[in-house]
Coordinates of C-alpha atoms in Angstrom, one line a residue:
Chain A
X1456 CA -25.1 43.8 -24.7
X1457 CA -27.8 41.5 -23.5
X1458 CA -30.1 42.1 -20.6
X1459 CA -28.1 39.6 -18.5
X1460 CA -24.9 41.7 -19.0
X1461 CA -26.7 44.8 -17.6
X1462 CA -28.1 43.0 -14.7
X1463 CA -25.1 40.9 -13.8
X1464 CA -22.1 42.8 -15.2
X1465 CA -19.2 40.5 -15.6
X1466 CA -16.7 43.2 -14.5
X1467 CA -17.9 43.4 -10.9
X1468 CA -19.3 41.3 -8.1
X1469 CA -23.0 41.1 -7.6
X1470 CA -24.5 39.8 -4.3
X1471 CA -28.0 38.3 -4.5
X1472 CA -30.0 38.4 -1.3
X1473 CA -31.8 35.1 -1.1
X1474 CA -33.0 35.3 2.5
X1475 CA -36.5 36.3 1.5
X1476 CA -36.7 32.9 -0.3
X1477 CA -34.2 30.4 0.8
X1478 CA -34.0 32.0 4.2
X1479 CA -37.7 31.5 4.9
X1480 CA -37.9 28.0 3.5
X1481 CA -37.5 26.4 6.9
X1482 CA -38.2 29.4 9.2
X1483 CA -40.6 28.8 12.1
X1484 CA -41.5 32.4 12.7
X1485 CA -42.7 33.9 9.4
X1486 CA -42.4 37.6 9.0
X1487 CA -45.5 39.6 8.0
X1488 CA -45.6 41.0 4.4
X1489 CA -45.1 44.5 5.8
X1490 CA -42.0 43.3 7.7
X1491 CA -40.6 41.6 4.6
X1492 CA -41.2 44.8 2.5
X1493 CA -39.5 46.9 5.2
X1494 CA -36.6 44.5 5.3
X1495 CA -36.4 44.7 1.5
X1496 CA -36.5 48.5 1.5
X1497 CA -33.8 48.7 4.2
X1498 CA -31.5 46.4 2.4
X1499 CA -32.1 48.3 -0.8
X1500 CA -31.1 51.5 1.1
X1501 CA -27.9 49.7 2.0
X1502 CA -27.2 49.2 -1.7
X1503 CA -28.5 45.7 -2.4
X1504 CA -30.2 45.5 -5.8
X1505 CA -30.8 41.7 -6.4
X1506 CA -33.4 39.8 -4.3
X1507 CA -34.8 36.3 -4.5
X1508 CA -38.2 36.8 -2.9
X1509 CA -40.1 33.6 -3.1
X1510 CA -41.4 30.7 -5.1
X1511 CA -44.4 30.4 -7.4
X1512 CA -46.1 27.7 -5.4
X1513 CA -49.6 27.3 -4.1
X1514 CA -49.9 29.8 -1.3
X1515 CA -52.1 27.5 0.8
X1516 CA -49.3 25.0 1.1
X1517 CA -46.4 27.4 1.3
X1518 CA -47.4 30.3 3.5
X1519 CA -43.9 31.7 3.6
X1520 CA -44.3 32.7 -0.1
X1521 CA -48.0 33.7 0.1
X1522 CA -47.3 37.4 -0.5
X1523 CA -45.2 37.1 -3.6
X1524 CA -47.3 39.6 -5.6
X1525 CA -46.8 42.2 -2.8
X1526 CA -43.1 41.4 -2.7
X1527 CA -42.8 41.8 -6.5
X1528 CA -44.6 45.1 -6.2
X1529 CA -42.2 46.1 -3.5
X1530 CA -39.2 45.4 -5.7
X1531 CA -40.8 47.3 -8.7
X1532 CA -41.5 50.3 -6.5
X1533 CA -37.8 50.5 -5.7
X1534 CA -36.6 49.4 -9.1
X1535 CA -34.9 46.3 -7.7
X1536 CA -34.1 43.1 -9.6
X1537 CA -36.6 40.5 -8.4
X1538 CA -36.2 36.8 -8.8
X1539 CA -38.4 33.9 -7.8
X1540 CA -38.4 30.1 -8.2
X1541 CA -40.5 28.5 -10.9
X1542 CA -40.3 24.8 -10.2
X1543 CA -42.9 23.7 -12.8
X1544 CA -44.8 24.9 -15.9
X1545 CA -47.6 26.3 -13.8
X1546 CA -45.2 28.3 -11.7
X1547 CA -43.5 29.7 -14.8
X1548 CA -46.8 30.6 -16.4
X1549 CA -47.8 32.4 -13.3
X1550 CA -44.5 34.2 -13.1
X1551 CA -44.8 35.5 -16.6
X1552 CA -48.0 37.2 -15.7
X1553 CA -46.2 39.3 -13.0
X1554 CA -43.5 41.9 -13.0
X1555 CA -40.9 39.5 -11.5
X1556 CA -37.7 40.0 -13.5
X1557 CA -36.0 36.6 -13.2
X1558 CA -37.4 33.0 -13.2
X1559 CA -35.2 30.6 -11.3
X1560 CA -35.3 26.9 -12.3
X1561 CA -33.6 24.2 -10.3
X1562 CA -31.9 21.2 -11.8
X1563 CA -30.4 18.6 -9.5
X1564 CA -26.9 17.4 -10.1
X1565 CA -27.7 13.9 -9.3
X1566 CA -30.5 11.6 -10.6
X1567 CA -31.3 10.4 -7.0
X1568 CA -31.9 13.9 -5.7
X1569 CA -33.8 15.0 -8.8
X1570 CA -36.2 12.1 -8.4
X1571 CA -36.5 12.5 -4.7
X1572 CA -36.9 16.2 -4.7
X1573 CA -38.8 17.0 -7.9
X1574 CA -40.1 13.6 -9.0
X1575 CA -38.5 14.1 -12.4
X1576 CA -35.3 13.1 -14.1
X1577 CA -32.5 15.5 -14.7
X1578 CA -33.2 15.4 -18.4
X1579 CA -36.8 16.3 -17.7
X1580 CA -35.6 19.2 -15.5
X1581 CA -33.5 20.5 -18.4
X1582 CA -36.5 20.1 -20.7
X1583 CA -38.5 22.2 -18.3
X1584 CA -35.8 25.0 -18.5
X1585 CA -36.2 24.8 -22.3
X1586 CA -40.0 25.1 -22.1
X1587 CA -39.7 28.0 -19.6
X1588 CA -37.3 29.8 -21.9
X1589 CA -39.7 29.4 -24.9
X1590 CA -42.6 30.7 -22.8
X1591 CA -40.4 33.6 -21.7
X1592 CA -39.3 34.4 -25.3
X1593 CA -42.9 34.5 -26.4
X1594 CA -44.5 36.4 -23.5
X1595 CA -41.9 38.5 -21.7
X1596 CA -38.5 38.5 -23.5
X1597 CA -37.1 41.1 -21.0
X1598 CA -37.1 38.6 -18.1
X1599 CA -34.1 36.4 -17.3
X1600 CA -34.1 32.6 -16.9
X1601 CA -31.7 31.4 -14.2
X1602 CA -31.0 27.6 -13.9
X1603 CA -29.5 26.6 -10.6
X1604 CA -27.7 23.2 -10.2
X1605 CA -28.5 21.8 -6.8
X1606 CA -26.1 19.4 -5.0
X1607 CA -23.3 20.5 -7.3
X1608 CA -20.6 19.7 -4.7
X1609 CA -21.9 16.5 -3.1
X1610 CA -25.4 15.1 -2.5
X1611 CA -27.1 14.0 0.7
X1612 CA -28.5 11.1 -1.2
X1613 CA -25.9 10.1 -3.8
X1614 CA -22.7 11.2 -1.9
X1615 CA -19.9 12.2 -4.3
X1616 CA -20.9 14.3 -7.3
X1617 CA -18.7 14.3 -10.4
X1618 CA -17.7 17.8 -11.6
X1619 CA -17.9 16.5 -15.2
X1620 CA -21.6 15.7 -14.6
X1621 CA -22.2 19.2 -13.2
X1622 CA -20.5 20.8 -16.2
X1623 CA -22.5 18.7 -18.6
X1624 CA -25.7 19.8 -16.9
X1625 CA -24.6 23.4 -16.9
X1626 CA -23.9 23.2 -20.6
X1627 CA -27.3 21.6 -21.2
X1628 CA -29.0 24.5 -19.3
X1629 CA -27.1 27.1 -21.4
X1630 CA -28.1 25.2 -24.5
X1631 CA -31.7 25.2 -23.3
X1632 CA -31.5 29.0 -23.3
X1633 CA -30.9 29.8 -19.7
X1634 CA -29.4 33.3 -19.3
X1635 CA -27.4 32.4 -16.3
X1636 CA -26.5 29.2 -14.5
X1637 CA -25.7 28.7 -10.9
X1638 CA -23.9 26.0 -9.0
X1639 CA -25.1 25.3 -5.4
X1640 CA -23.4 23.6 -2.5
X1641 CA -26.9 22.8 -1.2
X1642 CA -25.9 20.7 1.8
X1643 CA -22.5 22.4 2.6
X1644 CA -20.2 19.5 1.6
X1645 CA -17.6 21.5 -0.3
X1646 CA -14.3 22.9 0.7
X1647 CA -12.5 25.7 -1.1
X1648 CA -10.4 23.6 -3.4
X1649 CA -13.5 21.8 -4.8
X1650 CA -15.3 25.2 -5.2
X1651 CA -12.3 26.9 -6.8
X1652 CA -11.8 24.0 -9.3
X1653 CA -15.4 23.9 -10.4
X1654 CA -15.7 27.6 -10.7
X1655 CA -12.6 27.7 -12.9
X1656 CA -14.3 25.2 -15.2
X1657 CA -17.6 27.1 -15.1
X1658 CA -15.8 30.3 -16.1
X1659 CA -14.3 28.5 -19.0
X1660 CA -17.7 27.0 -20.0
X1661 CA -19.6 30.3 -19.6
X1662 CA -17.1 32.5 -21.3
X1663 CA -18.1 36.1 -21.0
X1664 CA -21.3 35.3 -19.2
X1665 CA -21.3 35.4 -15.4
X1666 CA -22.4 32.4 -13.3
X1667 CA -23.8 32.2 -9.8
X1668 CA -22.2 30.5 -6.8
X1669 CA -24.8 29.5 -4.1
X1670 CA -23.2 28.4 -0.8
X1671 CA -24.5 27.1 2.5
X1672 CA -22.3 27.5 5.6
X1673 CA -23.3 24.2 7.1
X1674 CA -19.8 23.2 8.0
X1675 CA -18.2 26.6 8.3
X1676 CA -16.6 26.6 4.9
X1677 CA -19.0 29.2 3.4
X1678 CA -16.6 32.2 3.4
X1679 CA -13.6 30.2 2.4
X1680 CA -15.6 28.7 -0.4
X1681 CA -16.8 32.2 -1.5
X1682 CA -13.2 33.4 -1.5
X1683 CA -12.2 30.5 -3.7
X1684 CA -15.1 31.2 -6.0
X1685 CA -14.1 34.9 -6.4
X1686 CA -10.5 33.8 -7.0
X1687 CA -11.7 31.5 -9.8
X1688 CA -14.0 33.8 -11.8
X1689 CA -17.3 33.7 -9.9
X1690 CA -18.9 37.2 -10.0
X1691 CA -22.4 36.5 -8.6
X1692 CA -22.8 35.2 -5.1
X1693 CA -26.0 34.2 -3.3
X1694 CA -26.1 35.0 0.4
X1695 CA -28.7 35.8 3.1
X1696 CA -28.8 38.5 5.8
X1697 CA -27.7 36.9 9.0
X1698 CA -27.2 33.6 7.3
X1699 CA -30.9 32.9 7.5
X1700 CA -32.1 29.5 6.4
X1701 CA -31.4 26.2 8.0
X1702 CA -30.7 22.9 6.3
X1703 CA -33.1 20.1 6.7
X1704 CA -30.2 17.6 6.6
X1705 CA -28.2 19.2 9.3
X1706 CA -30.2 20.3 12.4
X1707 CA -28.9 23.4 14.0
X1708 CA -26.7 24.3 11.0
X1709 CA -26.5 27.7 9.6
X1710 CA -28.1 28.3 6.3
X1711 CA -26.9 30.4 3.4
X1712 CA -23.6 32.1 3.7
X1713 CA -23.9 35.3 5.7
X1714 CA -24.6 38.4 3.6
X1715 CA -22.7 40.8 5.8
X1716 CA -19.6 38.6 6.0
X1717 CA -19.6 38.2 2.2
X1718 CA -19.7 41.9 1.8
X1719 CA -16.7 42.2 4.1
X1720 CA -14.9 39.4 2.4
X1721 CA -15.4 40.8 -1.1
X1722 CA -14.2 44.3 0.0
X1723 CA -11.1 42.9 1.6
X1724 CA -10.4 41.1 -1.7
X1725 CA -10.7 44.3 -3.7
X1726 CA -14.2 43.8 -5.1
X1727 CA -16.3 46.9 -4.5
X1728 CA -19.8 45.8 -3.7
X1729 CA -21.4 49.2 -3.3
X1730 CA -23.1 47.9 -0.1
X1731 CA -23.0 49.7 3.2
X1732 CA -22.5 47.6 6.3
X1733 CA -24.3 50.0 8.6
X1734 CA -27.2 49.9 6.3
X1735 CA -27.2 46.1 6.5
X1736 CA -27.3 46.4 10.3
X1737 CA -30.5 48.4 10.0
X1738 CA -32.1 45.8 7.7
X1739 CA -31.1 43.0 10.0
X1740 CA -32.7 44.7 13.0
X1741 CA -36.0 44.7 11.0
X1742 CA -35.7 41.1 10.0
X1743 CA -34.7 40.0 13.6
X1744 CA -37.6 41.9 15.1
X1745 CA -40.0 40.2 12.6
X1746 CA -38.8 36.7 13.2
X1747 CA -38.4 36.3 17.0
X1748 CA -36.5 33.1 18.0
X1749 CA -35.1 32.6 14.6
X1750 CA -31.3 32.3 14.7
X1751 CA -29.3 35.0 12.9
X1752 CA -25.6 34.4 12.4
X1753 CA -22.5 36.3 11.3
X1754 CA -19.3 37.4 12.8
X1755 CA -19.1 40.9 11.2
X1756 CA -22.4 41.9 12.8
X1757 CA -21.0 40.9 16.2
X1758 CA -17.6 42.4 15.9
X1759 CA -18.1 45.3 13.6
X1760 CA -15.7 46.2 10.8
X1761 CA -12.2 47.1 11.7
X1762 CA -11.8 50.8 12.3
X1763 CA -10.4 53.3 9.7
X1764 CA -11.4 51.3 6.6
X1765 CA -8.0 49.5 6.8
X1766 CA -9.9 46.5 5.6
X1767 CA -11.0 47.9 2.2
X1768 CA -8.5 46.8 -0.4
X1769 CA -8.9 50.1 -2.2
X1770 CA -8.0 52.0 1.0
X1771 CA -4.7 50.1 1.4
Chain B
X522 CA 17.9 17.8 9.5
X523 CA 17.4 20.2 12.4
X524 CA 15.1 19.6 15.4
X525 CA 12.6 22.1 13.8
X526 CA 12.3 20.0 10.6
X527 CA 11.4 16.9 12.7
X528 CA 8.8 18.8 14.8
X529 CA 7.3 20.9 12.0
X530 CA 8.0 18.9 8.8
X531 CA 7.7 21.2 5.8
X532 CA 6.0 18.5 3.7
X533 CA 2.8 18.2 5.7
X534 CA 0.4 20.4 7.6
X535 CA 0.8 20.7 11.4
X536 CA -2.0 22.0 13.6
X537 CA -1.1 23.6 16.9
X538 CA -3.7 23.5 19.6
X539 CA -3.4 26.9 21.4
X540 CA -6.7 26.6 23.3
X541 CA -4.9 25.7 26.6
X542 CA -3.0 29.0 26.3
X543 CA -4.7 31.6 24.1
X544 CA -8.1 30.0 24.7
X545 CA -7.9 30.5 28.5
X546 CA -6.5 34.0 28.3
X547 CA -9.9 35.6 28.7
X548 CA -11.9 32.7 30.0
X549 CA -14.2 33.3 32.9
X550 CA -14.6 29.7 34.0
X551 CA -11.2 28.2 34.4
X552 CA -10.9 24.4 34.1
X553 CA -9.1 22.5 36.8
X554 CA -5.7 21.1 36.1
X555 CA -7.1 17.6 36.0
X556 CA -9.7 18.8 33.4
X557 CA -7.0 20.4 31.4
X558 CA -4.9 17.2 31.5
X559 CA -7.9 15.1 30.5
X560 CA -8.6 17.5 27.6
X561 CA -5.0 17.3 26.5
X562 CA -5.0 13.5 26.7
X563 CA -8.3 13.2 24.7
X564 CA -7.0 15.6 22.0
X565 CA -3.7 13.6 21.9
X566 CA -5.8 10.4 21.4
X567 CA -7.5 12.2 18.4
X568 CA -4.0 12.7 16.9
X569 CA -3.0 16.2 17.9
X570 CA 0.7 16.4 18.8
X571 CA 1.4 20.1 19.3
X572 CA 0.1 22.0 22.3
X573 CA 0.6 25.6 23.5
X574 CA -0.2 25.1 27.2
X575 CA 0.4 28.3 29.0
X576 CA 2.7 31.2 29.7
X577 CA 5.6 31.6 32.1
X578 CA 4.1 34.3 34.2
X579 CA 3.6 34.8 38.0
X580 CA 1.0 32.2 38.9
X581 CA -0.6 34.6 41.5
X582 CA -1.5 37.1 38.8
X583 CA -2.3 34.6 36.0
X584 CA -4.3 31.8 37.6
X585 CA -5.2 30.4 34.2
X586 CA -1.5 29.3 33.8
X587 CA -0.8 28.4 37.4
X588 CA -0.5 24.7 36.7
X589 CA 2.1 24.9 33.9
X590 CA 4.4 22.4 35.5
X591 CA 1.6 19.8 35.6
X592 CA 0.7 20.6 32.0
X593 CA 4.3 20.2 30.9
X594 CA 4.4 16.8 32.8
X595 CA 1.2 15.9 31.1
X596 CA 2.7 16.5 27.7
X597 CA 5.9 14.6 28.5
X598 CA 3.9 11.6 29.8
X599 CA 2.3 11.4 26.3
X600 CA 5.4 12.5 24.4
X601 CA 3.6 15.6 23.0
X602 CA 5.3 18.7 21.8
X603 CA 4.7 21.4 24.4
X604 CA 5.1 25.1 23.9
X605 CA 4.6 28.0 26.3
X606 CA 5.0 31.8 26.1
X607 CA 8.1 33.4 27.5
X608 CA 7.5 37.1 27.5
X609 CA 10.6 38.2 29.4
X610 CA 14.0 37.0 30.5
X611 CA 12.7 35.6 33.7
X612 CA 10.1 33.6 31.9
X613 CA 12.7 32.2 29.5
X614 CA 15.0 31.3 32.4
X615 CA 12.1 29.5 34.2
X616 CA 11.1 27.7 31.0
X617 CA 14.6 26.4 30.4
X618 CA 14.5 24.7 33.8
X619 CA 11.5 22.7 32.7
X620 CA 10.8 20.0 30.1
X621 CA 8.8 22.4 27.9
X622 CA 9.9 21.9 24.3
X623 CA 9.3 25.2 22.7
X624 CA 9.6 28.8 24.0
X625 CA 7.3 31.3 22.3
X626 CA 8.3 34.9 22.1
X627 CA 6.0 37.7 20.9
X628 CA 7.1 40.6 18.8
X629 CA 4.5 43.2 17.9
X630 CA 4.3 44.3 14.3
X631 CA 3.7 47.9 15.3
X632 CA 5.7 50.2 17.6
X633 CA 2.4 51.4 19.2
X634 CA 1.2 47.9 20.2
X635 CA 4.7 46.9 21.3
X636 CA 4.9 49.8 23.7
X637 CA 1.3 49.4 24.9
X638 CA 1.3 45.7 25.3
X639 CA 4.9 44.9 26.4
X640 CA 6.3 48.3 27.4
X641 CA 9.3 47.8 25.1
X642 CA 10.2 48.8 21.5
X643 CA 10.1 46.3 18.7
X644 CA 13.9 46.3 18.5
X645 CA 14.0 45.5 22.2
X646 CA 11.6 42.6 21.6
X647 CA 13.9 41.3 18.9
X648 CA 16.8 41.7 21.2
X649 CA 14.9 39.6 23.8
X650 CA 14.5 36.8 21.2
X651 CA 18.3 37.0 20.7
X652 CA 19.0 36.6 24.4
X653 CA 16.5 33.8 24.8
X654 CA 18.2 32.0 21.8
X655 CA 21.6 32.4 23.5
X656 CA 20.3 31.1 26.8
X657 CA 18.6 28.2 25.0
X658 CA 21.8 27.4 23.1
X659 CA 23.8 27.3 26.4
X660 CA 21.3 25.5 28.5
X661 CA 19.0 23.4 26.5
X662 CA 19.9 23.2 22.8
X663 CA 17.2 20.7 22.0
X664 CA 14.4 23.2 22.7
X665 CA 12.9 25.4 19.9
X666 CA 12.5 29.1 20.0
X667 CA 9.4 30.4 18.2
X668 CA 8.9 34.1 17.5
X669 CA 5.3 35.2 16.9
X670 CA 4.6 38.5 15.2
X671 CA 1.4 40.0 16.7
X672 CA -0.9 42.4 14.8
X673 CA 0.8 41.3 11.5
X674 CA -2.4 42.1 9.5
X675 CA -3.6 45.3 11.1
X676 CA -3.4 46.7 14.6
X677 CA -6.1 47.8 16.9
X678 CA -3.9 50.8 17.8
X679 CA -2.0 51.7 14.7
X680 CA -4.5 50.6 12.1
X681 CA -2.9 49.5 8.8
X682 CA 0.3 47.5 9.1
X683 CA 2.8 47.4 6.3
X684 CA 3.6 43.9 5.1
X685 CA 7.2 45.2 4.4
X686 CA 7.5 45.9 8.1
X687 CA 6.2 42.5 9.1
X688 CA 8.7 40.9 6.7
X689 CA 11.5 43.0 8.1
X690 CA 10.7 41.9 11.7
X691 CA 10.4 38.2 10.6
X692 CA 13.8 38.5 9.0
X693 CA 15.2 40.1 12.2
X694 CA 13.7 37.2 14.3
X695 CA 15.3 34.6 12.1
X696 CA 18.6 36.5 12.2
X697 CA 18.2 36.5 16.0
X698 CA 18.2 32.7 15.9
X699 CA 14.4 31.9 16.1
X700 CA 13.8 28.4 14.8
X701 CA 10.3 29.3 13.5
X702 CA 8.4 32.5 13.0
X703 CA 4.7 33.1 13.1
X704 CA 2.4 35.8 11.8
X705 CA -0.7 36.5 13.7
X706 CA -4.0 38.2 12.8
X707 CA -4.4 39.1 16.5
X708 CA -7.6 41.1 16.1
X709 CA -9.1 39.5 13.1
X710 CA -8.7 42.4 10.6
X711 CA -7.4 40.3 7.7
X712 CA -9.1 38.9 4.6
X713 CA -7.8 36.0 2.5
X714 CA -6.1 38.1 0.0
X715 CA -3.9 39.9 2.6
X716 CA -3.2 36.5 4.3
X717 CA -2.3 34.8 1.0
X718 CA 0.0 37.7 -0.1
X719 CA 1.9 37.8 3.2
X720 CA 2.2 34.0 3.4
X721 CA 3.6 33.9 -0.1
X722 CA 6.3 36.4 1.0
X723 CA 6.9 34.6 4.2
X724 CA 7.4 31.4 2.3
X725 CA 10.0 33.1 0.1
X726 CA 11.7 34.6 3.2
X727 CA 11.8 31.3 5.2
X728 CA 12.8 29.1 2.4
X729 CA 12.7 25.5 3.4
X730 CA 11.7 26.4 7.0
X731 CA 8.1 26.3 7.9
X732 CA 6.3 29.4 9.3
X733 CA 3.2 29.6 11.5
X734 CA -0.1 31.3 10.7
X735 CA -2.1 32.3 13.8
X736 CA -5.7 33.5 13.0
X737 CA -8.6 34.8 15.0
X738 CA -12.1 34.4 13.6
X739 CA -13.3 37.7 14.9
X740 CA -14.9 38.7 11.7
X741 CA -15.7 35.3 10.3
X742 CA -12.7 35.2 7.9
X743 CA -10.7 32.6 9.9
X744 CA -11.3 29.6 7.7
X745 CA -11.0 31.6 4.4
X746 CA -7.8 33.0 5.7
X747 CA -6.5 29.6 6.7
X748 CA -7.3 28.3 3.2
X749 CA -5.4 31.2 1.6
X750 CA -2.5 30.5 4.0
X751 CA -2.4 26.8 2.9
X752 CA -2.6 27.9 -0.7
X753 CA 0.4 30.1 -0.2
X754 CA 2.9 27.9 1.6
X755 CA 1.8 28.0 5.3
X756 CA 2.2 24.5 6.8
X757 CA 1.7 25.2 10.5
X758 CA -1.7 26.6 11.7
X759 CA -2.7 27.6 15.2
X760 CA -6.2 26.8 16.2
X761 CA -8.2 26.1 19.4
X762 CA -10.8 23.5 20.1
X763 CA -14.3 25.1 19.7
X764 CA -12.6 28.4 18.8
X765 CA -12.0 29.1 22.5
X766 CA -10.6 32.5 23.3
X767 CA -12.3 35.8 23.0
X768 CA -10.8 39.0 21.8
X769 CA -10.6 41.9 24.3
X770 CA -11.1 44.4 21.4
X771 CA -14.3 42.8 20.1
X772 CA -16.8 41.8 22.7
X773 CA -18.7 38.6 21.9
X774 CA -16.3 37.7 19.1
X775 CA -15.1 34.2 18.7
X776 CA -11.4 33.6 19.5
X777 CA -8.9 31.5 17.6
X778 CA -10.0 29.8 14.5
X779 CA -11.9 26.6 15.3
X780 CA -9.7 23.5 15.4
X781 CA -12.3 21.1 14.2
X782 CA -13.2 23.3 11.2
X783 CA -9.5 23.7 10.3
X784 CA -9.1 19.9 10.3
X785 CA -12.1 19.6 7.9
X786 CA -10.8 22.4 5.8
X787 CA -7.3 20.9 5.5
X788 CA -8.6 17.5 4.7
X789 CA -10.9 18.9 1.9
X790 CA -7.9 20.6 0.5
X791 CA -5.9 17.4 0.3
X792 CA -3.7 17.9 3.4
X793 CA -3.9 14.8 5.6
X794 CA -3.8 16.0 9.2
X795 CA -3.8 12.6 10.9
X796 CA -6.5 14.0 13.2
X797 CA -9.8 12.2 13.9
X798 CA -12.9 14.3 14.1
X799 CA -14.7 12.0 16.4
X800 CA -11.8 12.1 18.8
X801 CA -12.0 15.9 18.8
X802 CA -15.6 15.6 19.7
X803 CA -14.6 13.6 22.8
X804 CA -12.0 16.2 23.8
X805 CA -14.5 19.0 23.3
X806 CA -17.0 17.3 25.6
X807 CA -14.3 17.3 28.4
X808 CA -13.4 21.0 27.8
X809 CA -17.1 22.1 27.6
X810 CA -17.9 20.2 30.9
X811 CA -14.9 21.9 32.5
X812 CA -15.8 25.4 31.5
X813 CA -19.5 25.9 32.0
X814 CA -20.9 29.0 30.4
X815 CA -17.9 29.5 28.2
X816 CA -19.0 29.8 24.5
X817 CA -17.7 27.0 22.2
X818 CA -18.0 27.5 18.5
X819 CA -17.6 25.6 15.2
X820 CA -19.8 24.5 12.4
X821 CA -18.4 21.0 11.9
X822 CA -19.2 20.0 15.5
X823 CA -22.8 21.1 15.0
X824 CA -23.4 19.6 11.6
X825 CA -21.0 16.6 11.6
X826 CA -18.8 15.7 8.6
X827 CA -20.6 14.7 5.4
X828 CA -21.2 11.0 5.1
X829 CA -19.0 8.5 3.3
X830 CA -15.8 10.5 3.5
X831 CA -16.7 12.2 0.2
X832 CA -15.1 15.3 1.7
X833 CA -11.6 13.9 2.1
X834 CA -9.6 14.9 -1.0
X835 CA -7.8 11.6 -1.0
X836 CA -11.1 9.8 -1.1
X837 CA -12.3 11.6 -4.2

């Protein structure tokens, strides 16, 4: 059993809270470090174990991630699995000096987006994954390397994205030594059929290893897409509390798929998440208080779960 | 080929706009008859052909449906398929005197809800369907009789609902002569697995006849549930423009599943709807202007469709 199997067991569903990273990317009202740690602790009490908490970028230019060391310490204090973006060699080198447990690399699915977003080709992005894996092997073999494929279901620059291309890049990332690969509907172009089809192919490619599905709810398809992903072998889902995180390409759009709603979805489908909805409510209250004016979404929060646990598949 | 096959062809997806009935049920700001007719005409221009437009109830007590004759005339003028609720013998008798094309009966899936909501047993509700079919046969054989099963996925009073019971009632409604049967997640308890499973069984029961799926987005599962329904044989979906229509049991909750988002979903799944999203936008502007303060929902309206038609399955 590898470290990855322990952290993302293939026989159950794992939900990754990405609100403290992706959710803050475009936020106007930034929470204090204390508020972020309180939010983290509250969500941990609700049963969440996996957190993406920031990005190894210069703090001066990216104040939303300035307190990454404190957030890593917060995760360690509670024995949570922490992950953070490492978008270049310097970021990876910095990450390896910390207790962060997972380094997240991003590879664009299209050449156009790769050049526009990271000023490198996709091949160069895969080569960076390779270098980060080598660094990790040498310096901190217990950490995971995660490679996320952005724009895997359509690209705001290139339009249609070929699933074959995504699969090719996923295979290249695995060959480069990534422990886990993710596919992201970065701009919310996908419907459930496309998500289901690509997940089925990813499951075949990854074999016993899990893969991650990262969804944005830009066009309201987020939950349907997550259901299709679960139906087709995805066992790790990114989400953010209250759907925090906008999309620069779709003003007013919701961000990541709503964490609370994903918990409800998974439980209705018979996947026990180990996460308590009332506990998420408490975490949300902390995050909302810390980010006044920031829109929080989610239907389950508004309506509450149906009474009597009739909705849990295992209670039926 | 029966009338039902022509109106609800089993080889394509039909979307029923129920906003002018279900959407107004709890509305505080009621649109004028002129606004309702403008909304109807605009949505017809967008390609929508099926409208549920009211309920045959005493106008004095139900002002939201007071102008049913004018709405029926509006549908006839545009050759649209009109449907309205007939909740008792008197309503059915009144309906048969008009040009309305479909009489909608409601049968609760649970005895508790049937008694509380309609002060009759489920058997009595099925017997009413039978009487309405007989009246229809005698007086207006061209009209359809639709029997909708409320609370088919869970009941706010009885909790869990047995799918076997729902199937038994659906069979009883068909035996009573209903042309088409619907299953409704009235209070938004369902997840996609439950919806998919029951739709698969409904498809088996109904054979070549289509059945209707009626969903509320109370807990954010509406689009996922619609996707599961489409995946399991449902070909007629109820929805309302902007998700109009609250739920008395879940304050603040959205109502019916959002029409615009359902169009997007169906198209991404490869089901051509013949409905134009820009046209829906125009219809929504009319409805919003006519109902100030009423919450309108929907992600597609906010974000717009992805560019370049990459989202249409037939364009991929």
